[in-house]
PDB file of C-alpha atoms in Angstrom:
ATOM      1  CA  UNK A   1     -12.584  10.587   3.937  1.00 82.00           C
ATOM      2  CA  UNK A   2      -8.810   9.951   4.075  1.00 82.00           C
ATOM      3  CA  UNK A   3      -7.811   7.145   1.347  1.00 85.00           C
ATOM      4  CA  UNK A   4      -3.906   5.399   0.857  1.00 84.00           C
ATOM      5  CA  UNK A   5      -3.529   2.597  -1.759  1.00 85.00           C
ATOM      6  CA  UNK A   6      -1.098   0.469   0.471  1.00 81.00           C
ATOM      7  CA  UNK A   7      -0.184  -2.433  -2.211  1.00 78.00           C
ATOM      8  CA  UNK A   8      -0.896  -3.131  -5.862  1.00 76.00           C
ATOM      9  CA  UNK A   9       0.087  -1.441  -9.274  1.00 75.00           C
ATOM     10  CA  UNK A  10       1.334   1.395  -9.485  1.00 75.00           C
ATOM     11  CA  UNK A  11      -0.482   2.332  -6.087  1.00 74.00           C
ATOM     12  CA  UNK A  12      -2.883   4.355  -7.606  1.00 80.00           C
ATOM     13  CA  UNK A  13      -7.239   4.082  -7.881  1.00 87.00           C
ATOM     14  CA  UNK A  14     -10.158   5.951  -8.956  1.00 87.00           C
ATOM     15  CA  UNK A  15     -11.956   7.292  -6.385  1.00 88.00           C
ATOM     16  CA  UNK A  16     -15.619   9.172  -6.227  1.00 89.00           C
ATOM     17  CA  UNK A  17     -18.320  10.163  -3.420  1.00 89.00           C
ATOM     18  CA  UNK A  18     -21.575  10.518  -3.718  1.00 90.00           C
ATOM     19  CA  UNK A  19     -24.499  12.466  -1.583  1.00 88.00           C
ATOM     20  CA  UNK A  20     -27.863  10.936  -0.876  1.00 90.00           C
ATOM     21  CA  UNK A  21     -29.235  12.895  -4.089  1.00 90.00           C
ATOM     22  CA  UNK A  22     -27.261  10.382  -6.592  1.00 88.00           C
ATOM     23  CA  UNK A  23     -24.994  14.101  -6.744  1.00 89.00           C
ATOM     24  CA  UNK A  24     -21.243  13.521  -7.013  1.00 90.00           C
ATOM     25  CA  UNK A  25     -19.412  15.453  -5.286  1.00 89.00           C
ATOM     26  CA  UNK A  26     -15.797  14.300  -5.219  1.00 89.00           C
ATOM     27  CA  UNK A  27     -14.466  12.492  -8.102  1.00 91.00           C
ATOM     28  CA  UNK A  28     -10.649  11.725  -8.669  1.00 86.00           C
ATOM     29  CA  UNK A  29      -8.625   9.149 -10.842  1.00 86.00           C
ATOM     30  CA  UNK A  30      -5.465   7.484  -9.893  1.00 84.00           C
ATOM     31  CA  UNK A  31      -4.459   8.657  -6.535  1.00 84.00           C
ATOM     32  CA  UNK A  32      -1.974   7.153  -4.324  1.00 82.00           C
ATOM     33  CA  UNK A  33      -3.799   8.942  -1.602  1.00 80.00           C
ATOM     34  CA  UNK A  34      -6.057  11.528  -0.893  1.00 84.00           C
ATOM     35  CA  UNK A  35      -8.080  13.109   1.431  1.00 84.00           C
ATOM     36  CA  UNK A  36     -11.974  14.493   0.983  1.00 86.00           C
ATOM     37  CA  UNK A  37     -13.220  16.654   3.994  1.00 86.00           C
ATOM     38  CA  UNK A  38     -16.990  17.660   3.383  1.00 84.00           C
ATOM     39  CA  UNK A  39     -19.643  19.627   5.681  1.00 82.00           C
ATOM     40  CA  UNK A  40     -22.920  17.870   4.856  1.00 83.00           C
ATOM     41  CA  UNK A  41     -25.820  19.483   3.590  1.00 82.00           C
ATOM     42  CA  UNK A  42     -28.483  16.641   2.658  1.00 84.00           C
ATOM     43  CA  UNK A  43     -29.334  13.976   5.812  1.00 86.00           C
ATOM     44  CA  UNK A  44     -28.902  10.433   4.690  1.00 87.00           C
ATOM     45  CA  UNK A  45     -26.722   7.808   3.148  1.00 88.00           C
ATOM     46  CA  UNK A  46     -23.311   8.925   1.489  1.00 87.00           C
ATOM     47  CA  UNK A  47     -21.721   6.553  -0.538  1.00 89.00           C
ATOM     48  CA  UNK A  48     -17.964   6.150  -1.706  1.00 88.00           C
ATOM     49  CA  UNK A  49     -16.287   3.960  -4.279  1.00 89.00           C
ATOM     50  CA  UNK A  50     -12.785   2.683  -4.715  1.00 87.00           C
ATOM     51  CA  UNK A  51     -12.650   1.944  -8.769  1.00 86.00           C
ATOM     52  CA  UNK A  52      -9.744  -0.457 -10.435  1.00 84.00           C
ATOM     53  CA  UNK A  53     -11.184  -0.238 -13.501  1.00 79.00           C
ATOM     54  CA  UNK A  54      -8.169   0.787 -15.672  1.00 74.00           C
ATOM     55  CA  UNK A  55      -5.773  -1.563 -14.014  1.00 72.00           C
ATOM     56  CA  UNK A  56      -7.917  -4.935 -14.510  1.00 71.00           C
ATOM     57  CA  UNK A  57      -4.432  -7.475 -14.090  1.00 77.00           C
ATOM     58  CA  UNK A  58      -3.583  -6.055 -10.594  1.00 78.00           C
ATOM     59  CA  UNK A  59      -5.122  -6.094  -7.502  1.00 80.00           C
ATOM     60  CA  UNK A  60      -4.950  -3.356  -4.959  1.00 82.00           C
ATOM     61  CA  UNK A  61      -5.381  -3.041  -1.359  1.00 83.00           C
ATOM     62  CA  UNK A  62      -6.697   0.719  -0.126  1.00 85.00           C
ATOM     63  CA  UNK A  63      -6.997   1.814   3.499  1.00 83.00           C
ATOM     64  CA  UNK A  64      -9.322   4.414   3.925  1.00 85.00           C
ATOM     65  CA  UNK A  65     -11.121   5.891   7.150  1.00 82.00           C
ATOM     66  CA  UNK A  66     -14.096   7.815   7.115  1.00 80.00           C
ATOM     67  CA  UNK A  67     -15.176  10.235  10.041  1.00 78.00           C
ATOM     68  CA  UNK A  68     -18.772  11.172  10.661  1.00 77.00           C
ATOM     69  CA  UNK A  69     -19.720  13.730  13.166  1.00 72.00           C
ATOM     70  CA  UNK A  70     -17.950  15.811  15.337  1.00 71.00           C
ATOM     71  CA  UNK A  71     -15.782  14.918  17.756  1.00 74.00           C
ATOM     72  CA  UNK A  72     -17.365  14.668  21.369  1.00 73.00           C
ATOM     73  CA  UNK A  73     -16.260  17.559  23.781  1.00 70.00           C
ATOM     74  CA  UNK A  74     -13.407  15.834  26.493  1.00 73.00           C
ATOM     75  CA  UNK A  75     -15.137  17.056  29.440  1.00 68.00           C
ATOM     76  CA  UNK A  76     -18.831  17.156  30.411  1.00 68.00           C
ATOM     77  CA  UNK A  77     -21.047  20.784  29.787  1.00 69.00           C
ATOM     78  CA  UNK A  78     -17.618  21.736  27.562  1.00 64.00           C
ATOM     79  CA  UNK A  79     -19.304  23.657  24.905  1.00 63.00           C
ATOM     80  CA  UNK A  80     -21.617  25.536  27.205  1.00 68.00           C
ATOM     81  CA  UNK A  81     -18.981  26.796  29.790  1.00 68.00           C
ATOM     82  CA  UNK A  82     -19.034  30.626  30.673  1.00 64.00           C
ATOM     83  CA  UNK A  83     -15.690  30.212  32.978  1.00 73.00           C
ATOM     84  CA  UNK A  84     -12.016  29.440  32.164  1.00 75.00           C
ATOM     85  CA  UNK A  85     -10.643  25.816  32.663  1.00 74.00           C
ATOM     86  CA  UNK A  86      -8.784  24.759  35.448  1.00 81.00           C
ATOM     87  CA  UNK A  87      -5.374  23.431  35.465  1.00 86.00           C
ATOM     88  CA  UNK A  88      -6.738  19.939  35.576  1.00 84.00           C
ATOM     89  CA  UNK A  89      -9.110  20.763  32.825  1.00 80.00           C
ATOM     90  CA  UNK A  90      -6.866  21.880  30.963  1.00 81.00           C
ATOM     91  CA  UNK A  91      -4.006  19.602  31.680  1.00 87.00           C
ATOM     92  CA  UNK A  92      -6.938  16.791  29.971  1.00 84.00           C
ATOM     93  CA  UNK A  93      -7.212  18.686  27.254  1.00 83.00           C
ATOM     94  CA  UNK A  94      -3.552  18.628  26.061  1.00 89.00           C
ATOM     95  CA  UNK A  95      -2.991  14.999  26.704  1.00 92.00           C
ATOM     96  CA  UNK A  96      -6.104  13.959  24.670  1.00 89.00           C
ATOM     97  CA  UNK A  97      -4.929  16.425  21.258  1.00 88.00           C
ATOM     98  CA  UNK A  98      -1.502  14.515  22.018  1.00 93.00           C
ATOM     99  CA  UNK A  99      -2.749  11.068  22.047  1.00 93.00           C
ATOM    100  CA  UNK A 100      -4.425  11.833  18.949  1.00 88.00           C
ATOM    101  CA  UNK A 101      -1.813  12.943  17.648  1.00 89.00           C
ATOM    102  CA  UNK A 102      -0.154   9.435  18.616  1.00 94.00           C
ATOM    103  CA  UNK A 103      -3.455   7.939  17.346  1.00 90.00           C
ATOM    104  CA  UNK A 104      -2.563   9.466  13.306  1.00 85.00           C
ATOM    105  CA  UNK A 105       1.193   9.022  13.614  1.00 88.00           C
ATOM    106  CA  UNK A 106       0.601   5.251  14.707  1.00 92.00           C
ATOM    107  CA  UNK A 107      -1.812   4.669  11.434  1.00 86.00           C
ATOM    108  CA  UNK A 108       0.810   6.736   9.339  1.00 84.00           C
ATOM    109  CA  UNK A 109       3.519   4.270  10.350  1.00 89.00           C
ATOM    110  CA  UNK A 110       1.512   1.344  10.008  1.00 88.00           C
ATOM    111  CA  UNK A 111       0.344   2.012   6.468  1.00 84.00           C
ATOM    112  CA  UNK A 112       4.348   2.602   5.586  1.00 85.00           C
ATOM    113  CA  UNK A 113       5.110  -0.730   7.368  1.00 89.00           C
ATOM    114  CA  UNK A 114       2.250  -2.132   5.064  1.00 85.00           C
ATOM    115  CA  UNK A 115       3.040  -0.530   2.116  1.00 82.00           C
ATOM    116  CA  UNK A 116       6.799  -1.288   2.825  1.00 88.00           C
ATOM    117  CA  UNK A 117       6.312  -5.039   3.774  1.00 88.00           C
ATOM    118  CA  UNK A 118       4.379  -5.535   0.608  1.00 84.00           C
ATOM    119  CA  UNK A 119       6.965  -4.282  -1.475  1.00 85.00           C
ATOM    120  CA  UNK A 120       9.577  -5.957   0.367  1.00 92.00           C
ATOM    121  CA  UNK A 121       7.831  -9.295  -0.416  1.00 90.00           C
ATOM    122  CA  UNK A 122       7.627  -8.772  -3.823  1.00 88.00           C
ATOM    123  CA  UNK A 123      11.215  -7.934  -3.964  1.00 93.00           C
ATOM    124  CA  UNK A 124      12.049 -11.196  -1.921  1.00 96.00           C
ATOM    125  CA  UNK A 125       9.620 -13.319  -4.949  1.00 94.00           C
ATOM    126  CA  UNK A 126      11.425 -11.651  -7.364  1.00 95.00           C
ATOM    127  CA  UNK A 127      15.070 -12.240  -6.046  1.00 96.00           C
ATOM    128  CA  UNK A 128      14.387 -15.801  -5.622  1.00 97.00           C
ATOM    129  CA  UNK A 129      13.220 -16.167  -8.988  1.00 96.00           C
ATOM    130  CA  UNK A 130      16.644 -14.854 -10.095  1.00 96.00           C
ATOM    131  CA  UNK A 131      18.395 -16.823  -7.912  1.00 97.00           C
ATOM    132  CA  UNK A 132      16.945 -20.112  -9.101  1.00 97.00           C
ATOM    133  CA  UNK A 133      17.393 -18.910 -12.982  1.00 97.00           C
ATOM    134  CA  UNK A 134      20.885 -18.228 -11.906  1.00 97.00           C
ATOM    135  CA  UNK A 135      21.490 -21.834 -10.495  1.00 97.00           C
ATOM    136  CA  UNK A 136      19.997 -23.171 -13.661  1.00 97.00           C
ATOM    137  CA  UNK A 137      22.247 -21.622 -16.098  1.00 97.00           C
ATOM    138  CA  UNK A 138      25.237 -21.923 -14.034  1.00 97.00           C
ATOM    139  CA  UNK A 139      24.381 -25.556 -13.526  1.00 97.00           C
ATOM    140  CA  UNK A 140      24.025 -25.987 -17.819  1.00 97.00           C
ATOM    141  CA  UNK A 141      27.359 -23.590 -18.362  1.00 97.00           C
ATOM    142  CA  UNK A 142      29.193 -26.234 -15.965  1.00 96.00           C
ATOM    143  CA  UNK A 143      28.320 -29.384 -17.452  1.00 96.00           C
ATOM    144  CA  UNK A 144      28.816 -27.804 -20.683  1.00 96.00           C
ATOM    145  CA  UNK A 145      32.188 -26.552 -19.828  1.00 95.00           C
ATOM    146  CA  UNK A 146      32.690 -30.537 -18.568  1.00 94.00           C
ATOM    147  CA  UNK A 147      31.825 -32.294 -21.817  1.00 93.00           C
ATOM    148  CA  UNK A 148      34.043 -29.368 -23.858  1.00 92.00           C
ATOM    149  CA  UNK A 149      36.988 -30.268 -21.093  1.00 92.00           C
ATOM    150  CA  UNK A 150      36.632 -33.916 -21.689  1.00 90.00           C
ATOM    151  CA  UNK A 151      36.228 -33.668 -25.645  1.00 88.00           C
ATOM    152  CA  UNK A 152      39.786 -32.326 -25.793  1.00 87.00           C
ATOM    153  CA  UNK A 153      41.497 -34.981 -23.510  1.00 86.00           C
ATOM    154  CA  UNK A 154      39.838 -37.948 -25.451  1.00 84.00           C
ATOM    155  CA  UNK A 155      41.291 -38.970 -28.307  1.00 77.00           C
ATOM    156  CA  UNK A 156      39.861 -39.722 -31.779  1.00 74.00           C
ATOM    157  CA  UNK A 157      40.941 -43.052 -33.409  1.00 74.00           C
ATOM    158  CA  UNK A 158      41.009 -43.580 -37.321  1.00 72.00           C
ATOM    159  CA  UNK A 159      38.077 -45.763 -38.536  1.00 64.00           C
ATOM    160  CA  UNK A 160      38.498 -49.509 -38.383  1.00 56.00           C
ATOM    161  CA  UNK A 161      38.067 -50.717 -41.638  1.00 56.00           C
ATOM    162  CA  UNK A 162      40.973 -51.579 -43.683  1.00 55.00           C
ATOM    163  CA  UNK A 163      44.210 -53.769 -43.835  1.00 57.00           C
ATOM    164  CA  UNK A 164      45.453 -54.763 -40.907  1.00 53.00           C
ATOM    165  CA  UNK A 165      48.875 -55.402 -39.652  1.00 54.00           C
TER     166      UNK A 165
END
């Protein structure tokens, strides 16, 4: 089980596994990522939970991926061979650990462009929430300045009442 909290928070949940038994047998709280490999003993139904419980005002989005099984063997009769492989063979062999190779540096960089593109949007909400509050004040500070401006250019004439010339 490989786990990576990709937005939300401070990028961090409560994680546990359980084997068919009700058994725990991984338990972890606030991990940005993690990773749980496990030989199982007891046949049956594993389960896994992703818990937000102590961060209840944000929500959080995980990627996780979960293997089960071995890997298939490339090349037909592969595990039961008694002679070496041939250059072909063996040629097949490379290329498919590179490509998986590939295969986990392409999910790396596309839970960093996730993660990344989520924090760029919030960064982009938050600047334009400045910007706005910035074009408010600036817009009361000028018409404020205008009426102060236009207060000292008017002039103030004595009361009306009394004898007149």
């Amino acid at each position: 089980l490989h786990a990576q909290v990709i937005s939300g928070g401070h990028y961090d949940v409560d994680c546990y596994v359980e084997d068919p038994n009700g058994r725990t047998i991984y338990k972890e709280t606030k991990k940005q990522y993690d990773s749980f490999p496990h030989r199982t003993e007891v046949n049956g139904v594993y389960t896994f939970c992703f818990s937000n419980e102590f961060s209840t005002f944000s929500h959080k989005t995980v990627y996780f991926d979960f293997q089960v099984g071995d890997e298939p063997p490339i090349l037909p009769d592969m595990s039961n061979r008694v002679t070496a492989l041939t250059q072909m063979e063996s040629a097949c062999v490379t290329i498919h650990e590179a490509l998986n190779a590939v295969i986990d540096s392409q999910t790396h960089y596309r839970l960093r462009e996730a993660q990344d593109r989520s924090r760029a949007e919030d960064l982009n909400g938050r600047v334009s929430y400045w910007s706005v509050g910035e074009t408010l004040i600036l817009f009361v500070v000028s018409v404020g300045q205008v009426m102060l401006l236009k207060s000292f250019f008017t002039e103030k004439r004595p009361g009306s009442g009394g004898a007149g010339t």
